Amino acid sequence: MVDKKSFTQHISQQYNEDLEHILNRVMAMGGLVEQQLADALIALVEGDNQRGETVVTGDYKVNAIEVELDEQCTHILARRQPAASDLRLILAVIKAITDLERIGDEGERIGRMALHLLENDRQRGPMSEVEALGGQVKGMLRGALDAFARMDVDQAVRVAQEDLKVDAQYESIMRHLMKHMEQDPQAVPQVMDIMWSARSLERIGDRARNICEYVVYFVRGKDVRHTSYEQMAEEAAGDRR
Amino acid sequence: MTIKGESGMYRGDAAEYAGNVALGNHQASDETVETNPAAEAAQASKLRVQDLSLWYGDTQALFDVNLDIPEREVTALIGPSGCGKSSFLRCINRMNDLVPNVTIRGDISLDAESIYDPSVDVVQLRSHVGMVFQKPNPFPKSVYENIAYAPRLHGLVSSRAELDDLVEKSLKRAGLWREVSDRLDAPGTALSGGQQQRLCIARAIAVDPDVILMDEPASALDPLATATIEELIDELKAHYTIVIVTHNLQQAARVSGYTAFFHMGYVIEYNDTTTLFTTPYEQKTEDYITGRYG
């Protein structure tokens, strides 16, 4: 977790407790989103109908935590007028949970694609590359959440850079799937479902990267969105003090 | 040693100040000063404070304070009670001269001229550097006389018509004219708290000062009167350099362009207000503005 000292040293004990509670709920939300993604991938790759249903019907839980956290952050802003690291923390949380909720949506989309494939001849679609991409993205999401939990800038930079691999893998998959459609036009509906799933995985990689950027913002006070990886690494390495 | 910040101004460290390191020397010898926004801020500075220390008897209350206060900007001084911010504020118009057993070392210059030079006429200085206090303190005279008293004393007007104009202009600039134009003969003390404070501000600006010092000007006022004063401060900065002491951190964040954080007589950090309140450089500043145990 984030260095506990940061949140236990306010003169107001209630403030300490409020911030700790918010962070705990972000982690709970992250865990839920991770589980949704894992289930979606099993549904997609293994054709597991039950998992697909679980993901599609479970997204509301992610949404509910987002709404709850937004409300708690609003309370902190209105009642505490946070400054400095407290302000950056609340902003990082508000941004991160938006990305987590969207990751949940992408997971749900993959779940739907998996269910759709099950209604068709899913064997016609090549799945192995998507499985590899899914593994990569799952690892990236876990790394981003770990970095956020510990507010570890070094890990945040490492994980963010993994998005390059995800993008490369995604492009490769798209090329292969296009070729597959040319060779087997009958498989177009199935391949389209796999394409949408790959697209969702690629987007999850982007959002995991965003979460890493918020870690740099919280720790260093630097906004590294829309910058190069080199610049992000540089800002992360620099001492704010 | 002192570290130059990338966003301008300087950041000091109390422990290093205690080693009697003169900040001004570091600024002068710092090669980055030419390319640093601090250099621009310094050029436009209205007040330059150099190595200012102050003692009440044997007790030192300020330690080597160095600040460049920019012209036509609002600079807020924040810090816990007893940190020296009000003592510092009172040095800027030599109000501390009136306190027995005060010793001051170092210097403050206004428009590059020392205000502690023996040739300085303190009464004249205070017409250039006005002050507004925590508790509104109108003279026990009419609204009109509250404003007219100082310009008459300083011989700034030559006729009654001119004085009338000046009273009207000052009250307008203080945002009070509409509320009191039909009762200029009423006693100043009959106005509401917020109006009295604006009357004091009008009184301060009637002598056309360069600098207005405000010592917690809104702490005795309700939120609406406070908002009116803050709005007024924002308007006044177009004409005057304002230095405000406040315990209300949100107020400092709202009204000022620059903020200096004082702690135990040292300036711990001086920076543009946004940076100081979002990414403070010093842990002490962070602890204070986030309400942590220091």
Short mmCIF file of C-alpha atoms in Angstrom, two decimals, chain B residues 29-222:
data_model
loop_
_atom_site.label_atom_id
_atom_site.label_comp_id
_atom_site.label_asym_id
_atom_site.label_seq_id
_atom_site.Cartn_x
_atom_site.Cartn_y
_atom_site.Cartn_z
CA SER B 29 26.02 33.84 -7.42
CA ASP B 30 23.53 31.44 -8.90
CA GLU B 31 24.29 31.11 -12.58
CA THR B 32 20.78 29.99 -13.35
CA VAL B 33 19.35 33.28 -12.19
CA GLU B 34 19.47 34.84 -15.65
CA THR B 35 17.42 32.08 -17.23
CA ASN B 36 15.21 31.62 -14.24
CA PRO B 37 11.76 33.21 -14.02
CA ALA B 38 12.90 34.35 -10.59
CA ALA B 39 15.11 36.85 -12.34
CA GLU B 40 12.09 38.36 -14.07
CA ALA B 41 10.15 38.40 -10.83
CA ALA B 42 13.09 40.10 -9.13
CA GLN B 43 13.23 42.79 -11.80
CA ALA B 44 9.59 43.62 -11.23
CA SER B 45 9.88 43.44 -7.46
CA LYS B 46 8.40 46.32 -5.55
CA LEU B 47 9.84 45.33 -2.24
CA ARG B 48 13.15 43.63 -1.73
CA VAL B 49 13.83 42.14 1.66
CA GLN B 50 17.43 41.28 2.39
CA ASP B 51 18.70 39.25 5.33
CA LEU B 52 16.08 40.68 7.62
CA SER B 53 16.29 39.55 11.23
CA LEU B 54 14.27 40.86 14.13
CA TRP B 55 14.57 40.52 17.89
CA TYR B 56 12.10 41.37 20.62
CA GLY B 57 14.58 41.97 23.43
CA ASP B 58 16.73 38.83 23.42
CA THR B 59 14.22 36.72 21.55
CA GLN B 60 14.81 36.43 17.85
CA ALA B 61 11.54 36.41 15.90
CA LEU B 62 12.82 36.60 12.31
CA PHE B 63 15.89 34.93 10.87
CA ASP B 64 17.53 36.24 7.71
CA VAL B 65 14.37 36.72 5.70
CA ASN B 66 14.93 37.29 2.00
CA LEU B 67 11.95 37.99 -0.22
CA ASP B 68 11.35 39.78 -3.50
CA ILE B 69 7.77 40.94 -3.48
CA PRO B 70 6.49 41.61 -6.99
CA GLU B 71 4.74 44.81 -7.98
CA ARG B 72 0.97 44.86 -8.45
CA GLU B 73 0.57 41.36 -7.24
CA VAL B 74 -0.92 39.87 -4.11
CA THR B 75 1.64 38.11 -1.93
CA ALA B 76 0.28 36.04 0.93
CA LEU B 77 2.20 35.27 4.11
CA ILE B 78 1.08 32.09 5.80
CA GLY B 79 2.28 30.08 8.77
CA PRO B 80 1.31 29.01 12.27
CA SER B 81 0.79 31.51 15.08
CA GLY B 82 4.04 33.00 16.28
CA CYS B 83 5.90 32.16 13.06
CA GLY B 84 6.85 35.79 12.50
CA LYS B 85 4.59 36.68 9.59
CA SER B 86 2.91 39.61 11.33
CA SER B 87 6.23 40.79 12.73
CA PHE B 88 7.55 40.71 9.20
CA LEU B 89 4.53 42.57 7.84
CA ARG B 90 5.03 45.31 10.41
CA CYS B 91 8.65 45.72 9.30
CA ILE B 92 7.46 46.76 5.84
CA ASN B 93 6.03 50.05 7.08
CA ARG B 94 8.25 50.27 10.15
CA MET B 95 5.42 49.76 12.58
CA ASN B 96 7.87 47.82 14.71
CA ASP B 97 9.63 51.12 15.38
CA LEU B 98 6.82 51.75 17.84
CA VAL B 99 7.48 48.55 19.78
CA PRO B 100 10.00 48.91 22.62
CA ASN B 101 13.14 46.73 22.63
CA VAL B 102 12.92 45.76 18.99
CA THR B 103 16.15 45.24 17.09
CA ILE B 104 16.15 44.89 13.34
CA ARG B 105 19.04 43.85 11.16
CA GLY B 106 19.06 43.60 7.39
CA ASP B 107 17.13 45.78 5.03
CA ILE B 108 13.94 46.29 3.09
CA SER B 109 13.91 48.43 0.00
CA LEU B 110 10.88 49.93 -1.65
CA ASP B 111 11.50 50.75 -5.31
CA ALA B 112 15.19 50.08 -4.68
CA GLU B 113 15.39 52.60 -1.82
CA SER B 114 16.02 51.44 1.69
CA ILE B 115 13.14 52.13 4.04
CA TYR B 116 15.49 51.81 7.01
CA ASP B 117 17.80 54.56 5.82
CA PRO B 118 18.13 57.18 8.58
CA SER B 119 16.96 59.87 6.17
CA VAL B 120 13.59 58.20 5.62
CA ASP B 121 10.60 60.08 6.99
CA VAL B 122 8.53 57.34 8.61
CA VAL B 123 5.26 59.25 8.32
CA GLN B 124 5.93 59.69 4.62
CA LEU B 125 6.84 56.02 4.31
CA ARG B 126 3.54 55.01 5.84
CA SER B 127 1.69 57.08 3.28
CA HIS B 128 3.37 54.91 0.64
CA VAL B 129 2.83 51.71 2.56
CA GLY B 130 -0.68 51.61 3.97
CA MET B 131 -2.01 49.07 6.40
CA VAL B 132 -5.31 47.36 7.08
CA PHE B 133 -5.71 45.52 10.35
CA GLN B 134 -7.51 42.41 11.48
CA LYS B 135 -10.22 44.30 13.30
CA PRO B 136 -11.77 47.18 11.41
CA ASN B 137 -10.63 50.34 13.20
CA PRO B 138 -12.35 53.36 11.68
CA PHE B 139 -11.66 56.69 13.36
CA PRO B 140 -14.51 57.81 15.62
CA LYS B 141 -15.49 60.28 12.94
CA SER B 142 -17.84 60.41 9.98
CA VAL B 143 -17.39 58.19 6.93
CA TYR B 144 -16.24 61.27 5.02
CA GLU B 145 -13.72 62.33 7.64
CA ASN B 146 -12.28 58.82 7.86
CA ILE B 147 -11.18 59.16 4.26
CA ALA B 148 -10.42 62.90 4.26
CA TYR B 149 -8.25 62.95 7.35
CA ALA B 150 -4.98 61.63 5.92
CA PRO B 151 -5.03 63.42 2.54
CA ARG B 152 -5.64 66.66 4.42
CA LEU B 153 -2.81 65.85 6.85
CA HIS B 154 -0.40 65.07 4.00
CA GLY B 155 -1.50 68.15 2.06
CA LEU B 156 -2.59 66.09 -0.93
CA VAL B 157 -5.58 68.30 -1.73
CA SER B 158 -5.95 72.02 -2.12
CA SER B 159 -9.70 72.52 -2.15
CA ARG B 160 -12.87 71.07 -0.72
CA ALA B 161 -13.98 70.02 -4.22
CA GLU B 162 -10.75 68.11 -4.70
CA LEU B 163 -11.20 66.45 -1.33
CA ASP B 164 -14.77 65.51 -2.21
CA ASP B 165 -13.50 63.91 -5.41
CA LEU B 166 -10.80 62.03 -3.57
CA VAL B 167 -13.26 60.72 -0.97
CA GLU B 168 -15.61 59.56 -3.70
CA LYS B 169 -12.82 57.96 -5.72
CA SER B 170 -11.42 56.15 -2.70
CA LEU B 171 -14.81 54.86 -1.61
CA LYS B 172 -15.55 53.73 -5.17
CA ARG B 173 -12.24 51.91 -5.43
CA ALA B 174 -12.98 50.19 -2.13
CA GLY B 175 -16.38 49.15 -3.45
CA LEU B 176 -18.20 51.08 -0.74
CA TRP B 177 -19.46 54.20 -2.50
CA ARG B 178 -22.88 52.87 -3.45
CA GLU B 179 -23.55 51.75 0.09
CA VAL B 180 -22.51 54.94 1.86
CA SER B 181 -22.84 57.79 -0.66
CA ASP B 182 -26.06 58.98 1.02
CA ARG B 183 -24.67 58.86 4.53
CA LEU B 184 -21.18 60.28 4.36
CA ASP B 185 -21.85 62.18 7.58
CA ALA B 186 -22.78 59.04 9.51
CA PRO B 187 -20.17 57.78 11.96
CA GLY B 188 -17.79 55.23 10.41
CA THR B 189 -18.39 52.99 13.38
CA ALA B 190 -22.08 52.75 12.48
CA LEU B 191 -21.30 50.67 9.37
CA SER B 192 -21.36 46.88 9.36
CA GLY B 193 -18.10 44.98 10.02
CA GLY B 194 -17.47 44.30 6.34
CA GLN B 195 -18.26 47.90 5.44
CA GLN B 196 -15.99 49.18 8.20
CA GLN B 197 -13.15 47.07 6.83
CA ARG B 198 -13.73 48.41 3.33
CA LEU B 199 -13.82 51.90 4.85
CA CYS B 200 -10.38 51.20 6.33
CA ILE B 201 -9.18 50.04 2.91
CA ALA B 202 -10.62 53.22 1.34
CA ARG B 203 -8.82 55.21 4.03
CA ALA B 204 -5.57 53.45 3.20
CA ILE B 205 -5.86 54.08 -0.53
CA ALA B 206 -6.91 57.72 -0.13
CA VAL B 207 -3.26 58.73 0.23
CA ASP B 208 -2.41 56.85 -2.97
CA PRO B 209 0.00 54.32 -1.51
CA ASP B 210 2.19 51.94 -3.52
CA VAL B 211 1.83 49.07 -1.14
CA ILE B 212 -1.06 47.92 1.04
CA LEU B 213 -0.32 45.61 3.95
CA MET B 214 -3.22 43.57 5.24
CA ASP B 215 -3.04 41.72 8.53
CA GLU B 216 -5.79 39.08 8.45
CA PRO B 217 -8.22 41.61 6.98
CA ALA B 218 -11.19 39.26 6.79
CA SER B 219 -10.76 37.07 9.84
CA ALA B 220 -13.37 39.01 11.81
CA LEU B 221 -15.89 38.97 8.96
CA ASP B 222 -18.63 36.57 7.88
#
